Amino acid sequence: MISEKIKNIFINEADIPSEFEIDPKTYDHYLVDGKIKKFKGKFHKAYSPVMVYDKNGKLEQKYIGEYPLMNEDEALSVLNAAVKAYDKGCGVWPTMSVEERIECVLKFVDEMKKRKPEIVKLIMWEIAKSYSDSEKEFDRTVAYINGTVEALKELDRKSSRFITSDVYALAKRSPLGVVLCMGPYNYPLNETFTTLIPALIMGNTIVFKPPKFGVILHSPLLEAFKDSFPPGVVNTVYGRGDEVITPIMKSGLVDVLAFIGSSRVSDILKKEHPKPHRMKSVLGLDAKNAAIILDDADIDLAVNECIDGALSFNGQRCTAIKMIFVHQNFQNVFIEKFVREIEKLKFGMPWEKDVKITPLPDLSRIKYLKGLIDDALSKGARVINDCGGTDNGTFLYPAVLYPVKNNMRIYSEEQFGPVIPFTYFNDIKEPLDYVINSNYGQQVSIFSKDPVQISRLTDVLVNQVSRVNLNSQCQRGPDDLPFTGRKDSAEQTLSISDSLRVFSIRTLFAFKATDYNKEIVKEILKKRSSKFISTDFIM
Ligand code: G3H
C-alpha cells in the first residue's frame, strides 16, 4: 500500500546501512590564497533532506555536519586573493601557457578521482540524490573536465596558425579576470564545475561559493585545488548570500558572474555590481519546459519519457518537464497509463537500489509544493493518482494534477519538485500560445510521428526555446551539445567547447606583413620567447 509506505518511509538512525552511515563533522577549513585556513567564526548546521528517528523516537532531519558562515571581511579577503592572483592579467596563472594550465587541471582531476567514494556519499546525504545518480553526477563531472581539456587542445591547435593577408595575425583567446562561480543544489558538483573548470582553464581566477545544500561535498576537494593550482587561483567562500556575495558584487571586482539558479537572484546580483556593463554574466536560470503530446504520438514512449522528464531527481532539474499538454483524443488513455507508471516508481531512501523518488531539501519546499497543489485544487483541478501529494516530513509523494488551467499558479510557476500538471488541447494553438507567452524559453518536447506536424511545430518552436526535443524528454546532455535558453532561462551558451569561449575573449597579435616584421616574429617563434606568440601544437 502506497499510503502505508509513505507513513513508514523514514527509518531509525540505527538502521542506516553501515556502508552509507555518515559521521557528522565540523568542516572548518576554506581555501584562500593557496592556503587551507582554519575558520574561527560562526558555523551553519547542515541537515540532510533524509529524516531519521533518534533514540527517543523523535523524527528529525539527519544532522550531517557544520560549515563556515563567513562575514563580509572574510568574504572580501577571499575575493582579494583572486584579484591578487589575477593581478590585472599579469599574474602567474593568466600568463601561463595553455599547455601548463592543462597540466594543472589534469593533476586536479586525478586527485579528484581518488576522492570519489567520499564525495558521492556526501552528495547523496546533502541533497538526497540516489546513490547511483550521485555516482553518475561524479562521473559526468570527470568526463566533463577531460572533455574540456580535449576541447581546449583543439581550440588552441586551430588558433596557433597565423592568419595571413596584408596583415598577419595570430587570433587566440585570453582570460577575462575574476570569476564568481555559484552552482545550484540539484547538481552541486556537476553544474558548479561546468562553469568553474572552463573559467579556470582559460586563465581566470575563481571565487567559488557552493550552493546552500551541497557545501560539504566540496570539502574533500580543497586539498586537490591547493595542490594543483598556483596560490589564489581557486578560493572558496561560504555563507549567506546577502552577507558574503553582496559585498563581493558591490566591490566591482568581479569580472564574470557565473551563476546557475533563479532569475530573481541573478537580477539582484547583477544590480549590485557598480559597473554592470563591465561584468559579463553566464547564467543558467529558471525554466518551465512543456511536453506536447500530439494525436498520433506513440503513447507508451511518451508516457515513459514524460515520467523520466518530470520526475528524475524528484523533478528537481532545470530541464524537467514541468507542464504536459495532451491531445484531447488521448487524454484518458495517456493519463491512465501515466498514473499506472507512477505507481511503479520506487520511493524511499537515497541509498536504496533503483529508488526514484526521495525526500526534498527541507520542509519549506514541501510547504511551497503543497501550496501549489492546494491552489490548483481550489480552482477545479484534481489529484488523479493514488496518494498524490501525500507528505510525511520532507517527503512528498508525486501529485498528478488534472485538468490544469491558466488561472492556477502551477500553470506558470516553476515547481522544481514532484508535482505534474496536465492539461488537454484540441487545437495546437493552445500549447503553442503557452510556450510563446511563457516567461521562460529553455526547451520543449514534442511527441508525434507525423513529419508534417513535426516540421511545422519545430519551425515555430525554435524561435521560442533553445532546444526542441522529438519523442524524448528535455535534457541538457550530451554535454558537447550547446545548452542555453531564451527570456528568463539563460544568458550565454554552455557546452564543453562553448564554455571555453564564454570565459575568454578573442585577442590578436597582428603585424603588417613586411619583411622587417616577419624577421622579428620568426625570431620570437624560434626562441620560444612568448607564450602567446607561439605556433606549438599541443599533443
Ligand atoms: O538542472 C539543470 C541541469 O542542467 C539539467 O541537466 O538535463 O542533464 O539533467 P540534465
Coordinates of C-alpha atoms and ligand atoms in Angstrom, one line a residue:
M1 CA 0.0 0.0 0.0
I2 CA 1.4 3.4 -1.0
S3 CA 0.0 5.2 1.9
E4 CA 1.5 2.7 4.4
K5 CA 4.9 3.0 2.8
I6 CA 4.7 6.8 2.9
K7 CA 3.9 6.7 6.6
N8 CA 6.8 4.5 7.3
I9 CA 9.3 5.9 4.8
F10 CA 11.8 7.1 7.4
I11 CA 13.8 4.7 9.5
N12 CA 15.6 4.6 12.8
E13 CA 19.0 6.2 12.7
A14 CA 20.5 2.9 14.0
D15 CA 19.1 1.1 10.9
I16 CA 21.0 3.1 8.3
P17 CA 23.0 0.5 6.3
S18 CA 26.6 0.7 7.6
E19 CA 28.2 1.4 4.2
F20 CA 26.1 4.6 4.0
E21 CA 26.5 5.8 7.5
I22 CA 27.7 9.4 7.9
D23 CA 29.8 10.8 10.7
P24 CA 28.9 14.5 11.2
K25 CA 31.9 16.7 11.2
T26 CA 32.8 20.3 11.6
Y27 CA 34.1 21.4 8.2
D28 CA 36.1 24.3 9.4
H29 CA 38.5 24.9 6.6
Y30 CA 38.4 27.1 3.5
L31 CA 40.8 27.8 0.7
V32 CA 42.2 31.2 0.2
D33 CA 45.4 32.5 -1.4
G34 CA 46.8 28.9 -1.8
K35 CA 46.3 28.1 1.9
I36 CA 43.8 25.9 3.6
K37 CA 42.8 28.1 6.5
K38 CA 41.0 27.1 9.7
F39 CA 37.8 29.1 10.1
K40 CA 37.1 30.6 13.5
G41 CA 33.8 32.3 13.2
K42 CA 30.2 31.2 13.2
F43 CA 29.0 27.9 11.7
H44 CA 25.9 26.7 9.9
K45 CA 24.5 23.4 10.9
A46 CA 23.7 21.3 7.8
Y47 CA 20.9 18.8 7.8
S48 CA 20.2 16.1 5.2
P49 CA 16.8 16.0 3.5
V50 CA 16.7 12.5 4.9
M51 CA 14.8 12.3 8.2
V52 CA 15.6 9.6 10.8
Y53 CA 14.1 8.6 14.2
D54 CA 16.6 9.2 17.0
K55 CA 16.9 7.0 20.1
N56 CA 13.9 8.7 21.7
G57 CA 11.8 8.1 18.6
K58 CA 11.9 11.7 17.5
L59 CA 11.8 12.2 13.7
E60 CA 14.3 14.8 12.5
Q61 CA 16.4 15.7 9.5
K62 CA 19.7 13.9 9.9
Y63 CA 22.4 16.2 11.1
I64 CA 25.4 15.9 8.8
G65 CA 27.9 18.5 9.9
E66 CA 28.6 22.2 10.0
Y67 CA 30.3 24.6 7.7
P68 CA 31.6 28.2 8.0
L69 CA 29.3 31.2 7.8
M70 CA 31.7 33.9 6.8
N71 CA 31.2 37.6 7.3
E72 CA 31.8 40.5 4.9
D73 CA 35.5 40.9 5.8
E74 CA 36.3 37.2 5.4
A75 CA 34.4 37.2 2.1
L76 CA 36.3 40.2 0.8
S77 CA 39.7 38.6 1.8
V78 CA 38.7 35.6 -0.4
L79 CA 37.9 37.9 -3.2
N80 CA 41.1 39.8 -2.8
A81 CA 43.1 36.6 -3.1
A82 CA 41.6 36.0 -6.5
V83 CA 42.1 39.6 -7.5
K84 CA 45.8 39.4 -6.4
A85 CA 46.3 36.1 -8.3
Y86 CA 44.9 37.6 -11.5
D87 CA 46.9 40.7 -10.9
K88 CA 45.1 42.6 -13.7
G89 CA 46.1 39.9 -16.1
C90 CA 49.8 39.9 -15.1
G91 CA 49.6 37.0 -12.6
V92 CA 51.2 33.6 -12.9
W93 CA 48.0 31.9 -13.9
P94 CA 46.7 34.2 -16.6
T95 CA 50.1 34.4 -18.2
M96 CA 50.8 30.7 -18.1
S97 CA 50.8 28.7 -21.4
V98 CA 47.8 26.7 -22.3
E99 CA 49.7 23.5 -22.0
E100 CA 50.9 24.3 -18.5
R101 CA 47.3 25.2 -17.4
I102 CA 46.1 21.9 -18.9
E103 CA 48.7 20.0 -16.8
C104 CA 47.3 21.7 -13.6
V105 CA 43.8 20.7 -14.5
L106 CA 44.8 17.1 -15.2
K107 CA 46.6 16.9 -11.9
F108 CA 43.4 18.2 -10.2
V109 CA 41.1 15.7 -11.9
D110 CA 43.5 12.8 -10.9
E111 CA 43.2 14.0 -7.3
M112 CA 39.5 14.4 -7.6
K113 CA 39.0 10.8 -8.8
K114 CA 40.8 9.5 -5.7
R115 CA 38.1 11.1 -3.6
K116 CA 35.1 9.7 -5.4
P117 CA 33.6 7.5 -2.7
E118 CA 33.7 10.3 -0.1
I119 CA 32.2 12.9 -2.5
V120 CA 29.5 10.6 -3.8
K121 CA 28.4 9.7 -0.3
L122 CA 28.3 13.4 0.6
I123 CA 26.2 14.3 -2.5
M124 CA 23.8 11.6 -1.5
W125 CA 23.4 12.8 2.1
E126 CA 23.4 16.6 1.3
I127 CA 20.7 16.6 -1.3
A128 CA 19.1 13.0 -1.1
K129 CA 20.0 12.2 -4.7
S130 CA 20.0 8.5 -5.1
Y131 CA 23.4 6.9 -4.6
S132 CA 23.5 5.7 -8.2
D133 CA 22.6 9.2 -9.6
S134 CA 25.2 10.7 -7.2
E135 CA 27.8 8.4 -8.8
K136 CA 26.6 9.4 -12.2
E137 CA 26.9 13.1 -11.3
F138 CA 30.5 12.5 -10.2
D139 CA 31.4 10.5 -13.3
R140 CA 29.8 13.0 -15.6
T141 CA 31.8 15.8 -14.0
V142 CA 35.1 13.9 -14.5
A143 CA 34.1 13.3 -18.1
Y144 CA 33.3 17.0 -18.5
I145 CA 36.7 18.0 -17.2
N146 CA 38.5 15.6 -19.5
G147 CA 36.3 16.8 -22.4
T148 CA 37.2 20.4 -21.6
V149 CA 40.9 19.6 -21.8
E150 CA 40.5 18.0 -25.2
A151 CA 38.3 20.8 -26.4
L152 CA 40.9 23.4 -25.3
K153 CA 43.7 21.5 -27.1
E154 CA 41.7 21.5 -30.2
L155 CA 40.8 25.2 -29.9
D156 CA 44.5 26.0 -29.3
R157 CA 45.7 23.9 -32.2
K158 CA 43.2 25.7 -34.5
S159 CA 44.3 29.1 -33.3
S160 CA 48.0 28.5 -33.3
R161 CA 48.3 29.3 -37.0
F162 CA 48.9 32.7 -38.5
I163 CA 46.1 34.2 -40.5
T164 CA 47.8 35.6 -43.5
S165 CA 46.9 38.6 -45.7
D166 CA 48.4 42.1 -45.8
V167 CA 48.3 41.8 -42.1
Y168 CA 49.5 38.6 -40.4
A169 CA 47.5 37.7 -37.2
L170 CA 47.5 35.2 -34.5
A171 CA 44.0 35.1 -33.1
K172 CA 43.8 33.3 -29.7
R173 CA 41.8 33.6 -26.6
S174 CA 42.6 35.3 -23.3
P175 CA 41.0 35.3 -19.9
L176 CA 38.5 37.9 -18.6
G177 CA 39.6 38.3 -14.9
V178 CA 38.0 37.2 -11.7
V179 CA 35.1 34.9 -12.0
L180 CA 32.5 34.4 -9.2
C181 CA 31.1 30.8 -9.6
M182 CA 27.9 29.8 -7.9
G183 CA 26.2 26.5 -8.7
P184 CA 22.7 25.1 -7.9
Y185 CA 21.8 22.5 -5.2
N186 CA 20.4 19.9 -7.7
Y187 CA 23.7 19.4 -9.4
P188 CA 26.0 20.8 -6.7
L189 CA 29.2 19.3 -8.1
N190 CA 28.5 18.9 -11.8
E191 CA 26.8 22.3 -12.6
T192 CA 29.3 24.2 -10.5
F193 CA 32.2 22.6 -12.3
T194 CA 30.6 23.2 -15.8
T195 CA 31.4 26.9 -15.2
L196 CA 34.3 26.7 -12.8
I197 CA 36.5 24.4 -14.9
P198 CA 36.3 26.2 -18.2
A199 CA 36.7 29.6 -16.4
L200 CA 39.8 28.2 -14.7
I201 CA 41.4 26.6 -17.6
M202 CA 41.1 29.7 -19.7
G203 CA 43.3 31.6 -17.2
N204 CA 40.7 33.3 -15.0
T205 CA 40.9 33.2 -11.2
I206 CA 38.0 32.0 -9.2
V207 CA 35.9 32.7 -6.2
F208 CA 33.7 29.8 -5.7
K209 CA 30.6 29.7 -3.5
P210 CA 28.9 26.3 -3.2
P211 CA 25.0 26.2 -3.1
K212 CA 23.2 26.2 0.3
F213 CA 22.5 22.5 0.0
G214 CA 25.8 21.0 -1.3
V215 CA 28.6 22.7 0.6
I216 CA 30.2 19.8 2.5
L217 CA 30.7 17.6 -0.6
H218 CA 33.3 20.1 -1.9
S219 CA 35.4 19.9 1.3
P220 CA 37.4 16.8 0.1
L221 CA 38.5 18.9 -2.9
L222 CA 40.1 21.8 -1.1
E223 CA 43.5 20.0 -0.8
A224 CA 43.3 19.0 -4.5
F225 CA 42.7 22.6 -5.6
K226 CA 45.5 23.8 -3.3
D227 CA 48.0 21.3 -4.7
S228 CA 47.1 21.6 -8.4
F229 CA 46.9 25.4 -8.9
P230 CA 49.1 28.4 -8.0
P231 CA 48.1 30.4 -4.9
G232 CA 44.9 32.4 -5.2
V233 CA 43.7 30.8 -8.4
V234 CA 40.8 29.0 -6.7
N235 CA 39.3 30.4 -3.5
T236 CA 36.2 29.3 -1.6
V237 CA 33.6 31.4 0.2
Y238 CA 30.7 30.1 2.4
G239 CA 27.8 31.9 4.0
R240 CA 24.6 33.7 3.4
G241 CA 24.3 35.3 0.0
D242 CA 23.5 38.8 1.4
E243 CA 26.4 38.7 3.8
V244 CA 29.1 37.3 1.5
I245 CA 28.0 37.8 -2.1
T246 CA 26.6 41.3 -1.8
P247 CA 29.9 42.8 -0.7
I248 CA 31.8 40.8 -3.3
M249 CA 29.5 42.1 -6.0
K250 CA 29.4 45.7 -4.7
S251 CA 33.3 45.8 -4.7
G252 CA 33.1 45.9 -8.5
L253 CA 36.0 43.5 -8.7
V254 CA 34.1 40.6 -10.2
D255 CA 34.6 40.4 -14.0
V256 CA 32.3 37.5 -14.7
L257 CA 29.3 36.2 -12.8
A258 CA 28.8 32.5 -13.4
F259 CA 25.5 31.7 -11.7
I260 CA 23.1 28.8 -12.0
G261 CA 20.0 29.4 -10.0
S262 CA 16.9 31.6 -10.1
S263 CA 16.5 34.7 -12.3
R264 CA 15.3 36.6 -9.3
V265 CA 18.6 36.1 -7.5
S266 CA 20.6 36.8 -10.7
D267 CA 18.8 40.1 -11.1
I268 CA 19.7 41.1 -7.6
L269 CA 23.4 40.2 -8.0
K270 CA 23.8 42.0 -11.3
K271 CA 22.3 45.2 -10.0
E272 CA 24.7 45.1 -7.0
H273 CA 27.7 45.5 -9.3
P274 CA 28.7 49.2 -9.7
K275 CA 29.6 48.7 -13.4
P276 CA 27.2 46.1 -14.7
H277 CA 28.2 46.8 -18.3
R278 CA 31.8 45.7 -17.4
M279 CA 30.8 42.4 -15.9
K280 CA 29.9 39.5 -18.1
S281 CA 27.2 37.2 -17.0
V282 CA 27.0 33.5 -17.6
L283 CA 23.6 32.4 -16.3
G284 CA 21.6 29.2 -16.2
L285 CA 18.2 30.2 -14.8
D286 CA 14.5 29.2 -14.5
A287 CA 12.6 27.0 -16.9
K288 CA 9.1 25.6 -17.4
N289 CA 9.6 23.1 -20.2
A290 CA 6.4 21.8 -21.8
A291 CA 5.7 18.4 -23.3
I292 CA 3.2 18.4 -26.2
I293 CA 1.7 15.0 -27.0
L294 CA 0.1 15.1 -30.4
D295 CA -2.8 13.0 -31.6
D296 CA -0.5 10.5 -33.4
A297 CA 2.1 10.0 -30.7
D298 CA 3.4 6.7 -29.5
I299 CA 1.7 6.8 -26.2
D300 CA 4.0 4.3 -24.3
L301 CA 7.1 6.1 -25.4
A302 CA 5.6 9.5 -24.5
V303 CA 4.5 8.2 -21.1
N304 CA 7.9 6.8 -20.3
E305 CA 9.8 9.9 -21.4
C306 CA 7.4 12.3 -19.6
I307 CA 7.7 10.2 -16.4
D308 CA 11.5 10.5 -16.6
G309 CA 11.4 14.1 -17.7
A310 CA 9.0 15.1 -14.9
L311 CA 10.3 13.0 -12.0
S312 CA 14.1 12.3 -12.4
F313 CA 15.6 13.5 -9.1
N314 CA 12.0 14.3 -7.9
G315 CA 11.6 16.9 -10.7
Q316 CA 14.5 19.0 -9.4
R317 CA 16.1 19.7 -12.7
C318 CA 16.0 22.9 -14.6
T319 CA 15.4 20.8 -17.7
A320 CA 12.5 18.8 -16.1
I321 CA 9.2 18.6 -18.0
K322 CA 7.0 21.0 -15.9
M323 CA 3.8 21.1 -17.9
I324 CA 2.2 18.4 -20.0
F325 CA -0.3 19.1 -22.9
V326 CA -2.1 16.0 -24.2
H327 CA -4.2 16.0 -27.3
Q328 CA -7.8 15.6 -26.4
N329 CA -8.1 12.2 -28.3
F330 CA -5.6 10.7 -25.9
Q331 CA -6.4 12.4 -22.6
N332 CA -7.9 9.4 -20.8
V333 CA -5.5 6.7 -22.1
F334 CA -2.4 8.8 -21.6
I335 CA -3.3 9.8 -18.1
E336 CA -4.3 6.3 -17.1
K337 CA -1.0 4.9 -18.3
F338 CA 0.9 7.8 -16.7
V339 CA -0.6 7.2 -13.4
R340 CA -0.1 3.5 -13.6
E341 CA 3.7 4.0 -14.3
I342 CA 4.0 6.5 -11.4
E343 CA 2.6 3.8 -9.1
K344 CA 5.5 1.5 -10.2
L345 CA 8.2 4.1 -9.2
K346 CA 10.2 3.0 -6.2
F347 CA 10.3 5.7 -3.5
G348 CA 12.4 5.7 -0.3
M349 CA 15.8 6.4 1.0
P350 CA 18.5 7.5 -1.5
W351 CA 20.8 4.6 -0.7
E352 CA 18.1 2.0 -1.8
K353 CA 18.8 0.3 -5.1
D354 CA 16.6 1.6 -8.0
V355 CA 15.0 4.2 -5.8
K356 CA 13.5 7.1 -7.9
I357 CA 11.6 9.4 -5.5
T358 CA 13.5 10.6 -2.4
P359 CA 13.0 13.4 0.2
L360 CA 13.2 17.1 -0.7
P361 CA 15.7 19.5 0.8
D362 CA 13.6 20.9 3.6
L363 CA 10.1 21.5 5.0
S364 CA 9.8 24.8 3.2
R365 CA 9.9 23.0 -0.2
I366 CA 7.0 20.8 1.0
K367 CA 5.0 23.8 2.1
Y368 CA 5.6 25.5 -1.2
L369 CA 4.6 22.5 -3.3
K370 CA 1.6 21.8 -1.2
G371 CA 0.6 25.4 -1.7
L372 CA 0.7 24.9 -5.5
I373 CA -1.4 21.8 -5.2
D374 CA -4.0 23.4 -2.9
D375 CA -4.2 26.4 -5.2
A376 CA -4.9 24.1 -8.2
L377 CA -7.5 22.1 -6.3
S378 CA -9.3 25.2 -5.2
K379 CA -9.6 26.2 -8.8
G380 CA -11.0 23.0 -10.1
A381 CA -8.1 20.6 -10.7
R382 CA -8.0 17.1 -9.2
V383 CA -5.1 15.0 -7.9
I384 CA -5.6 11.9 -10.1
N385 CA -3.1 9.5 -8.7
D386 CA -3.4 7.4 -5.6
C387 CA -1.9 9.2 -2.6
G388 CA -0.7 12.0 -4.9
G389 CA 0.6 15.0 -2.8
T390 CA 0.7 13.0 0.4
D391 CA 3.5 14.2 2.5
N392 CA 5.4 13.0 5.5
G393 CA 8.1 15.3 6.8
T394 CA 10.4 16.2 3.9
F395 CA 8.9 13.6 1.7
L396 CA 6.2 14.4 -0.9
Y397 CA 4.7 11.6 -3.0
P398 CA 4.3 12.8 -6.6
A399 CA 1.0 14.5 -7.4
V400 CA -0.5 14.5 -10.9
L401 CA -2.8 17.5 -11.3
Y402 CA -5.6 17.5 -13.9
P403 CA -7.0 19.5 -15.6
V404 CA -4.8 22.4 -15.1
K405 CA -6.0 25.9 -16.2
N406 CA -4.2 29.1 -16.9
N407 CA -5.5 30.7 -13.7
M408 CA -3.7 28.2 -11.5
R409 CA -0.2 29.0 -10.1
I410 CA 1.2 25.7 -11.3
Y411 CA 0.4 26.7 -14.9
S412 CA 3.2 29.3 -14.9
E413 CA 5.3 28.8 -11.7
E414 CA 8.4 26.6 -11.9
Q415 CA 7.5 23.9 -9.4
F416 CA 11.0 22.3 -9.3
G417 CA 9.5 19.2 -7.5
P418 CA 7.3 16.2 -7.9
V419 CA 4.1 17.9 -9.0
I420 CA 3.0 17.2 -12.5
P421 CA 0.4 19.5 -14.2
F422 CA -1.6 18.1 -17.1
T423 CA -4.0 19.7 -19.5
Y424 CA -5.5 18.7 -22.7
F425 CA -5.9 20.6 -26.0
N426 CA -7.9 20.4 -29.2
D427 CA -6.1 23.0 -31.2
I428 CA -2.3 23.1 -31.3
K429 CA -2.6 26.8 -30.9
E430 CA -3.2 26.2 -27.2
P431 CA 0.2 24.7 -26.3
L432 CA 1.9 26.9 -28.8
D433 CA 0.5 30.0 -27.1
Y434 CA 1.6 28.6 -23.8
V435 CA 5.2 28.4 -25.0
I436 CA 5.1 31.7 -26.8
N437 CA 3.7 33.6 -23.9
S438 CA 5.8 31.9 -21.2
N439 CA 8.5 33.9 -19.3
Y440 CA 10.8 31.0 -19.9
G441 CA 12.4 29.7 -23.1
Q442 CA 14.6 26.8 -22.4
Q443 CA 13.3 23.6 -24.1
V444 CA 10.2 21.8 -25.3
S445 CA 9.4 18.2 -26.1
I446 CA 7.1 17.2 -28.9
F447 CA 5.7 13.7 -29.3
S448 CA 4.5 12.7 -32.8
K449 CA 5.4 10.6 -35.8
D450 CA 3.9 12.9 -38.4
P451 CA 6.8 14.6 -40.4
V452 CA 4.5 17.4 -41.5
Q453 CA 3.2 18.3 -38.0
I454 CA 6.7 17.9 -36.5
S455 CA 8.2 20.3 -39.2
R456 CA 5.5 22.9 -38.8
L457 CA 5.8 22.9 -35.0
T458 CA 9.6 22.8 -34.9
D459 CA 9.8 25.8 -37.2
V460 CA 7.8 27.9 -34.8
L461 CA 9.2 26.5 -31.6
V462 CA 12.9 27.0 -32.5
N463 CA 12.2 30.7 -32.2
Q464 CA 10.7 30.3 -28.7
V465 CA 13.1 27.9 -27.0
S466 CA 16.7 26.7 -27.4
R467 CA 16.1 23.0 -27.9
V468 CA 13.2 21.2 -29.4
N469 CA 13.2 17.5 -28.4
L470 CA 11.5 15.0 -30.6
N471 CA 9.9 12.0 -28.8
S472 CA 12.1 12.4 -25.8
Q473 CA 12.2 14.3 -22.5
C474 CA 14.1 17.6 -22.3
Q475 CA 17.7 17.4 -21.1
R476 CA 21.0 19.2 -21.1
G477 CA 23.2 16.3 -22.3
P478 CA 25.2 15.1 -24.0
D479 CA 27.5 17.8 -22.7
D480 CA 29.0 18.6 -26.0
L481 CA 25.7 20.0 -27.2
P482 CA 25.0 23.7 -26.7
F483 CA 22.9 24.4 -23.7
T484 CA 21.2 27.7 -23.3
G485 CA 17.8 29.4 -23.1
R486 CA 15.8 32.5 -24.1
K487 CA 13.9 35.1 -22.0
D488 CA 14.3 34.3 -18.2
S489 CA 16.0 31.0 -18.8
A490 CA 19.7 31.8 -19.5
E491 CA 22.4 34.1 -20.7
Q492 CA 25.2 32.7 -22.8
T493 CA 25.6 29.2 -24.1
L494 CA 27.3 26.4 -22.3
S495 CA 28.7 23.2 -23.7
I496 CA 32.1 21.6 -23.3
S497 CA 33.5 23.7 -26.2
D498 CA 31.2 26.8 -26.0
S499 CA 32.1 27.3 -22.3
L500 CA 35.8 27.9 -23.2
R501 CA 34.6 30.8 -25.4
V502 CA 32.2 32.2 -22.9
F503 CA 35.0 32.6 -20.3
S504 CA 37.5 34.2 -22.6
I505 CA 37.9 36.9 -25.2
R506 CA 39.4 36.8 -28.7
T507 CA 42.7 38.5 -28.6
L508 CA 45.0 39.1 -31.6
F509 CA 48.7 39.6 -32.2
A510 CA 48.9 41.3 -35.6
F511 CA 51.5 42.9 -37.8
K512 CA 51.8 44.3 -41.3
A513 CA 53.4 41.6 -43.5
T514 CA 56.7 43.4 -44.1
D515 CA 60.0 41.6 -44.2
Y516 CA 61.1 43.6 -41.2
N517 CA 58.2 42.4 -39.0
K518 CA 58.4 38.8 -40.3
E519 CA 62.1 38.5 -39.3
I520 CA 61.2 39.7 -35.7
V521 CA 58.4 37.3 -35.4
K522 CA 60.4 34.4 -36.8
E523 CA 63.0 35.0 -34.1
I524 CA 60.3 35.1 -31.4
L525 CA 58.9 31.7 -32.6
K526 CA 62.4 30.2 -32.9
K527 CA 63.4 31.3 -29.4
R528 CA 60.0 30.4 -28.0
S529 CA 60.2 33.7 -26.0
S530 CA 56.5 34.3 -25.9
K531 CA 53.7 32.1 -24.6
F532 CA 51.1 33.8 -26.7
I533 CA 53.1 34.2 -29.9
S534 CA 53.5 30.5 -30.3
T535 CA 52.5 28.1 -33.0
D536 CA 53.2 25.0 -30.9
F537 CA 50.9 22.1 -31.4
I538 CA 49.6 20.7 -28.1
M539 CA 49.7 16.9 -28.1
Ligands
G3H1 O1 19.2 21.4 -13.7 C1 19.5 21.6 -14.8 C2 20.5 20.7 -15.4 O2 21.4 21.4 -16.3 C3 19.9 19.6 -16.2 O3 20.8 18.7 -16.7 O4 19.2 17.6 -18.2 O5 21.3 16.6 -17.8 O6 19.6 16.7 -16.0 P1 20.2 17.3 -17.2

